[in-house]
Tab-separated table of C-alpha atoms and ligand atoms in Angstrom:
chain	number	residue	atom	x	y	z
A	1426	UNK	CA	-3.091	13.827	-3.282
A	1427	UNK	CA	-2.195	10.686	-5.229
A	1428	UNK	CA	0.678	11.383	-7.563
A	1429	UNK	CA	2.944	9.504	-9.963
A	1430	UNK	CA	6.401	10.664	-11.000
A	1431	UNK	CA	7.589	9.430	-14.404
A	1432	UNK	CA	10.814	10.093	-16.270
A	1433	UNK	CA	13.922	8.441	-17.650
A	1434	UNK	CA	16.637	7.199	-15.293
A	1435	UNK	CA	18.639	10.187	-14.076
A	1436	UNK	CA	15.820	12.672	-14.684
A	1437	UNK	CA	15.909	13.724	-11.029
A	1438	UNK	CA	12.855	11.744	-9.899
A	1439	UNK	CA	14.433	10.765	-6.569
A	1440	UNK	CA	15.450	14.347	-5.762
A	1441	UNK	CA	12.085	15.824	-6.720
A	1442	UNK	CA	10.130	13.030	-5.020
A	1443	UNK	CA	11.889	13.736	-1.710
A	1444	UNK	CA	10.930	17.416	-1.952
A	1445	UNK	CA	7.342	16.765	-3.022
A	1446	UNK	CA	6.573	14.241	-0.289
A	1447	UNK	CA	7.748	16.700	2.358
A	1448	UNK	CA	5.861	19.606	0.848
A	1449	UNK	CA	2.585	17.730	0.321
A	1450	UNK	CA	2.918	15.253	3.196
A	1451	UNK	CA	2.697	12.188	1.005
A	1452	UNK	CA	3.913	8.658	1.609
A	1453	UNK	CA	6.859	8.065	-0.716
A	1454	UNK	CA	6.791	4.754	-2.539
A	1455	UNK	CA	9.918	4.174	-4.603
A	1456	UNK	CA	9.941	0.709	-6.157
A	1457	UNK	CA	13.685	1.065	-6.887
A	1458	UNK	CA	14.358	1.744	-3.182
A	1459	UNK	CA	12.113	-1.151	-2.160
A	1460	UNK	CA	13.989	-3.528	-4.461
A	1461	UNK	CA	17.404	-2.254	-3.318
A	1462	UNK	CA	16.373	-2.843	0.284
A	1463	UNK	CA	15.130	-6.338	-0.562
A	1464	UNK	CA	18.448	-7.108	-2.307
A	1465	UNK	CA	20.418	-5.834	0.673
A	1466	UNK	CA	18.321	-7.899	3.093
A	1467	UNK	CA	18.622	-10.929	0.798
A	1468	UNK	CA	14.882	-11.595	0.909
A	1469	UNK	CA	13.228	-13.930	-1.621
A	1470	UNK	CA	12.047	-10.937	-3.590
A	1471	UNK	CA	15.531	-9.386	-3.477
A	1472	UNK	CA	17.124	-12.531	-4.814
A	1473	UNK	CA	14.629	-12.668	-7.667
A	1474	UNK	CA	15.041	-8.976	-8.529
A	1475	UNK	CA	18.820	-8.645	-8.259
A	1476	UNK	CA	19.865	-10.061	-11.635
A	1477	UNK	CA	17.366	-7.954	-13.551
A	1478	UNK	CA	18.465	-4.822	-11.741
A	1479	UNK	CA	22.170	-5.382	-12.287
A	1480	UNK	CA	21.620	-5.681	-16.038
A	1481	UNK	CA	19.409	-2.604	-16.132
A	1482	UNK	CA	16.393	-4.762	-17.036
A	1483	UNK	CA	12.946	-4.331	-15.598
A	1484	UNK	CA	11.861	-6.703	-12.839
A	1485	UNK	CA	8.908	-8.815	-14.148
A	1486	UNK	CA	5.531	-7.081	-13.843
A	1487	UNK	CA	3.933	-9.708	-11.597
A	1488	UNK	CA	6.601	-9.287	-8.902
A	1489	UNK	CA	6.447	-5.494	-8.985
A	1490	UNK	CA	2.651	-5.338	-8.993
A	1491	UNK	CA	2.335	-7.674	-6.028
A	1492	UNK	CA	4.869	-5.653	-4.036
A	1493	UNK	CA	3.208	-2.298	-4.807
A	1494	UNK	CA	-0.338	-3.485	-4.160
A	1495	UNK	CA	0.672	-4.777	-0.746
A	1496	UNK	CA	2.366	-1.440	-0.004
A	1497	UNK	CA	-0.597	0.669	-1.149
A	1498	UNK	CA	-2.881	-1.288	1.148
A	1499	UNK	CA	-1.116	-0.014	4.262
A	1500	UNK	CA	-2.627	2.728	6.426
A	1501	UNK	CA	-0.031	5.371	5.621
A	1502	UNK	CA	-1.214	5.442	1.986
A	1503	UNK	CA	-4.826	6.242	2.841
A	1504	UNK	CA	-4.425	10.018	2.719
A	1505	UNK	CA	-2.060	10.305	-0.225
A	1506	UNK	CA	1.032	8.877	-1.836
A	1507	UNK	CA	3.742	9.522	-4.367
A	1508	UNK	CA	4.668	6.663	-6.660
A	1509	UNK	CA	8.258	7.043	-7.862
A	1510	UNK	CA	9.420	4.506	-10.458
A	1511	UNK	CA	6.048	2.788	-10.717
A	1512	UNK	CA	4.260	2.155	-13.031
A	1513	UNK	CA	6.952	1.499	-15.599
A	1514	UNK	CA	4.934	-0.523	-18.111
A	1515	UNK	CA	1.379	-0.303	-19.414
A	1516	UNK	CA	0.647	-3.655	-17.722
A	1517	UNK	CA	1.604	-2.065	-14.378
A	1518	UNK	CA	-0.465	1.052	-15.149
A	1519	UNK	CA	-3.505	-1.106	-15.964
A	1520	UNK	CA	-3.071	-3.054	-12.711
A	1521	UNK	CA	-2.801	0.166	-10.727
A	1522	UNK	CA	-5.855	1.661	-12.399
A	1523	UNK	CA	-7.908	-1.466	-11.706
A	1524	UNK	CA	-6.849	-1.517	-8.043
A	1525	UNK	CA	-7.612	2.191	-7.615
A	1526	UNK	CA	-11.016	1.760	-9.232
A	1527	UNK	CA	-11.835	-1.136	-6.969
A	1528	UNK	CA	-10.944	0.995	-3.948
A	1529	UNK	CA	-13.079	3.878	-5.300
A	1530	UNK	CA	-9.997	6.065	-5.842
A	1531	UNK	CA	-8.034	7.497	-8.730
A	1532	UNK	CA	-4.655	9.047	-9.481
A	1533	UNK	CA	-4.804	12.858	-9.383
A	1534	UNK	CA	-1.703	13.801	-11.319
A	1535	UNK	CA	1.186	12.263	-13.241
A	1536	UNK	CA	4.300	14.452	-13.459
A	1537	UNK	CA	6.611	13.624	-16.356
A	1538	UNK	CA	10.163	14.965	-15.947
A	1539	UNK	CA	11.732	15.225	-19.392
A	1540	UNK	CA	15.503	15.148	-19.965
A	1541	UNK	CA	17.192	14.443	-23.329
A	1542	UNK	CA	19.111	11.149	-23.601
A	1543	UNK	CA	22.478	12.775	-24.233
A	1544	UNK	CA	22.413	14.402	-20.787
A	1545	UNK	CA	21.331	11.247	-18.964
A	1546	UNK	CA	24.484	9.133	-19.218
A	1547	UNK	CA	26.631	11.988	-17.881
A	1548	UNK	CA	24.243	12.566	-15.005
A	1549	UNK	CA	24.063	8.895	-14.038
A	1550	UNK	CA	27.618	7.620	-14.307
A	1551	UNK	CA	28.959	10.244	-11.886
A	1552	UNK	CA	25.971	10.055	-9.534
A	1553	UNK	CA	26.650	9.166	-5.891
A	1554	UNK	CA	24.359	8.744	-2.899
A	1555	UNK	CA	24.879	9.451	0.762
A	1556	UNK	CA	23.556	6.276	2.442
A	1557	UNK	CA	23.014	8.123	5.729
A	1558	UNK	CA	20.732	10.870	4.414
A	1559	UNK	CA	19.616	9.571	1.004
A	1560	UNK	CA	20.889	12.828	-0.555
A	1561	UNK	CA	21.972	12.442	-4.178
A	1562	UNK	CA	25.187	14.103	-5.379
A	1563	UNK	CA	27.085	14.342	-8.654
A	1564	UNK	CA	30.876	14.359	-8.851
A	1565	UNK	CA	30.859	17.397	-11.178
A	1566	UNK	CA	27.469	19.113	-10.968
A	1567	UNK	CA	26.693	18.725	-7.258
A	1568	UNK	CA	29.773	17.566	-5.314
A	1569	UNK	CA	29.326	16.314	-1.764
A	1570	UNK	CA	31.085	18.068	1.133
A	1571	UNK	CA	34.611	16.665	1.592
A	1572	UNK	CA	33.867	15.247	5.064
A	1573	UNK	CA	31.267	12.794	3.739
A	1574	UNK	CA	33.001	11.924	0.448
A	1575	UNK	CA	34.275	8.592	1.823
A	1576	UNK	CA	30.871	7.202	2.667
A	1577	UNK	CA	29.196	7.943	-0.694
A	1578	UNK	CA	27.918	4.926	-2.620
A	1579	UNK	CA	27.732	4.298	-6.343
A	1580	UNK	CA	24.679	2.291	-7.418
A	1581	UNK	CA	25.572	-1.004	-9.119
A	1582	UNK	CA	23.325	-0.118	-12.056
A	1583	UNK	CA	24.823	3.358	-12.514
A	1584	UNK	CA	27.453	2.119	-14.992
A	1585	UNK	CA	27.384	3.348	-18.573
A	1586	UNK	CA	26.344	-0.074	-19.884
A	1587	UNK	CA	23.461	-0.556	-17.444
A	1588	UNK	CA	22.422	3.050	-17.953
A	1589	UNK	CA	22.106	2.555	-21.716
A	1590	UNK	CA	20.052	-0.597	-21.095
A	1591	UNK	CA	17.793	1.306	-18.676
A	1592	UNK	CA	17.305	4.095	-21.219
A	1593	UNK	CA	16.358	1.559	-23.864
A	1594	UNK	CA	13.796	0.033	-21.480
A	1595	UNK	CA	12.460	3.481	-20.743
A	1596	UNK	CA	11.865	4.293	-24.395
A	1597	UNK	CA	10.500	0.849	-25.224
A	1598	UNK	CA	8.395	0.004	-22.191
A	1599	UNK	CA	7.828	3.081	-20.041
A	1600	UNK	CA	7.247	5.872	-22.571
A	1601	UNK	CA	3.882	4.355	-23.676
A	1602	UNK	CA	2.664	5.594	-20.261
A	1603	UNK	CA	2.845	9.136	-21.642
A	1604	UNK	CA	-0.102	8.745	-24.077
A	1605	UNK	CA	-1.804	6.449	-21.512
A	1606	UNK	CA	-1.996	9.201	-18.864
A	1607	UNK	CA	-2.277	12.069	-21.347
A	1608	UNK	CA	-5.422	10.393	-22.655
A	1609	UNK	CA	-6.843	10.487	-19.118
A	1610	UNK	CA	-6.107	14.229	-18.885
A	1611	UNK	CA	-3.824	13.974	-15.833
A	1612	UNK	CA	-0.338	14.234	-17.394
A	1613	UNK	CA	1.813	17.290	-16.596
A	1614	UNK	CA	5.068	17.706	-18.522
A	1615	UNK	CA	8.031	19.358	-16.851
A	1616	UNK	CA	11.403	20.259	-18.355
A	1617	UNK	CA	13.983	18.435	-16.204
A	1618	UNK	CA	17.025	20.333	-17.505
A	1619	UNK	CA	18.358	22.786	-14.941
A	1620	UNK	CA	19.051	22.908	-11.234
A	1621	UNK	CA	16.892	20.907	-8.766
A	1622	UNK	CA	15.383	24.226	-7.574
A	1623	UNK	CA	14.446	25.247	-11.101
A	1624	UNK	CA	12.796	21.887	-11.743
A	1625	UNK	CA	10.932	22.037	-8.387
A	1626	UNK	CA	9.572	25.470	-9.329
A	1627	UNK	CA	8.334	24.148	-12.695
A	1628	UNK	CA	6.609	21.215	-10.998
A	1629	UNK	CA	4.931	23.519	-8.472
A	1630	UNK	CA	3.664	25.676	-11.318
A	1631	UNK	CA	2.311	22.657	-13.193
A	1632	UNK	CA	0.499	21.122	-10.252
A	1633	UNK	CA	-0.776	24.487	-9.099
A	1634	UNK	CA	0.867	24.809	-5.695
B	2120	AMP	P1	15.067	3.029	-9.965
B	2120	AMP	O1	15.711	3.280	-8.654
B	2120	AMP	O2	13.642	3.520	-10.037
B	2120	AMP	O3	15.903	3.510	-11.134
B	2120	AMP	O4	14.964	1.425	-10.133
B	2120	AMP	C1	16.113	0.607	-10.131
B	2120	AMP	C2	15.808	-0.723	-10.793
B	2120	AMP	O5	14.782	-1.416	-10.046
B	2120	AMP	C3	15.261	-0.653	-12.213
B	2120	AMP	O6	16.277	-0.506	-13.193
B	2120	AMP	C4	14.541	-1.989	-12.326
B	2120	AMP	O7	15.446	-3.057	-12.489
B	2120	AMP	C5	13.919	-2.130	-10.937
B	2120	AMP	N1	12.584	-1.501	-10.890
B	2120	AMP	C6	12.193	-0.425	-10.122
B	2120	AMP	N2	10.906	-0.126	-10.327
B	2120	AMP	C7	10.443	-1.008	-11.261
B	2120	AMP	C8	9.189	-1.202	-11.908
B	2120	AMP	N3	8.128	-0.410	-11.639
B	2120	AMP	N4	9.093	-2.213	-12.795
B	2120	AMP	C9	10.138	-3.015	-13.072
B	2120	AMP	N5	11.351	-2.892	-12.517
B	2120	AMP	C10	11.519	-1.891	-11.616
């Protein structure tokens, strides 16, 4: 299966992607994770991406497209993949579609996780990640066990200011993907309000598994 996960920042894409890749044995491609790793390793790409990310801006299309196309060409993507955080603009979606067509493939399903804006800022500002397991916690809604509390990290772009900028980008640049994929008959809408288990169940129902 070749799947795309779309939704505003804080919609729960990371949490649901981790569950879906295990369940359907897909290669997980998170462009946000790839950029964070590049920033941490201080690669050329990381240095170029860092400023955009800190501000909550999108990294320029050309850089993202090149990185994703290289990744999709690797063997572990041949049997199926989950794109999480890509595409985020219609230019990226067009590039992906052209590359898939050239390879004689297509995207099977696009899952859109919908969460109203007023819930997003609350979800994001108190979000924390366990760097050892990748598990995502929330100070109020999903607190981490006390023994790991000290190692939790707060993403640099999970401030209120950067979050508002990311939401603006989502509505301006990413939401046009909704009619783009709806027009191709592969968009599935899922209500992202509720517990991770509730959202997983809705996704399973929508994708018929
Ligand atoms: P995420 O972890 O998906 O929220 O991504 C974190 C940040 O990485 C975003 O706010 C962007 O700065 C950058 N980024 C990730 N994916 C993309 C993309 N497809 N296009 C442009 N920028 C991206």
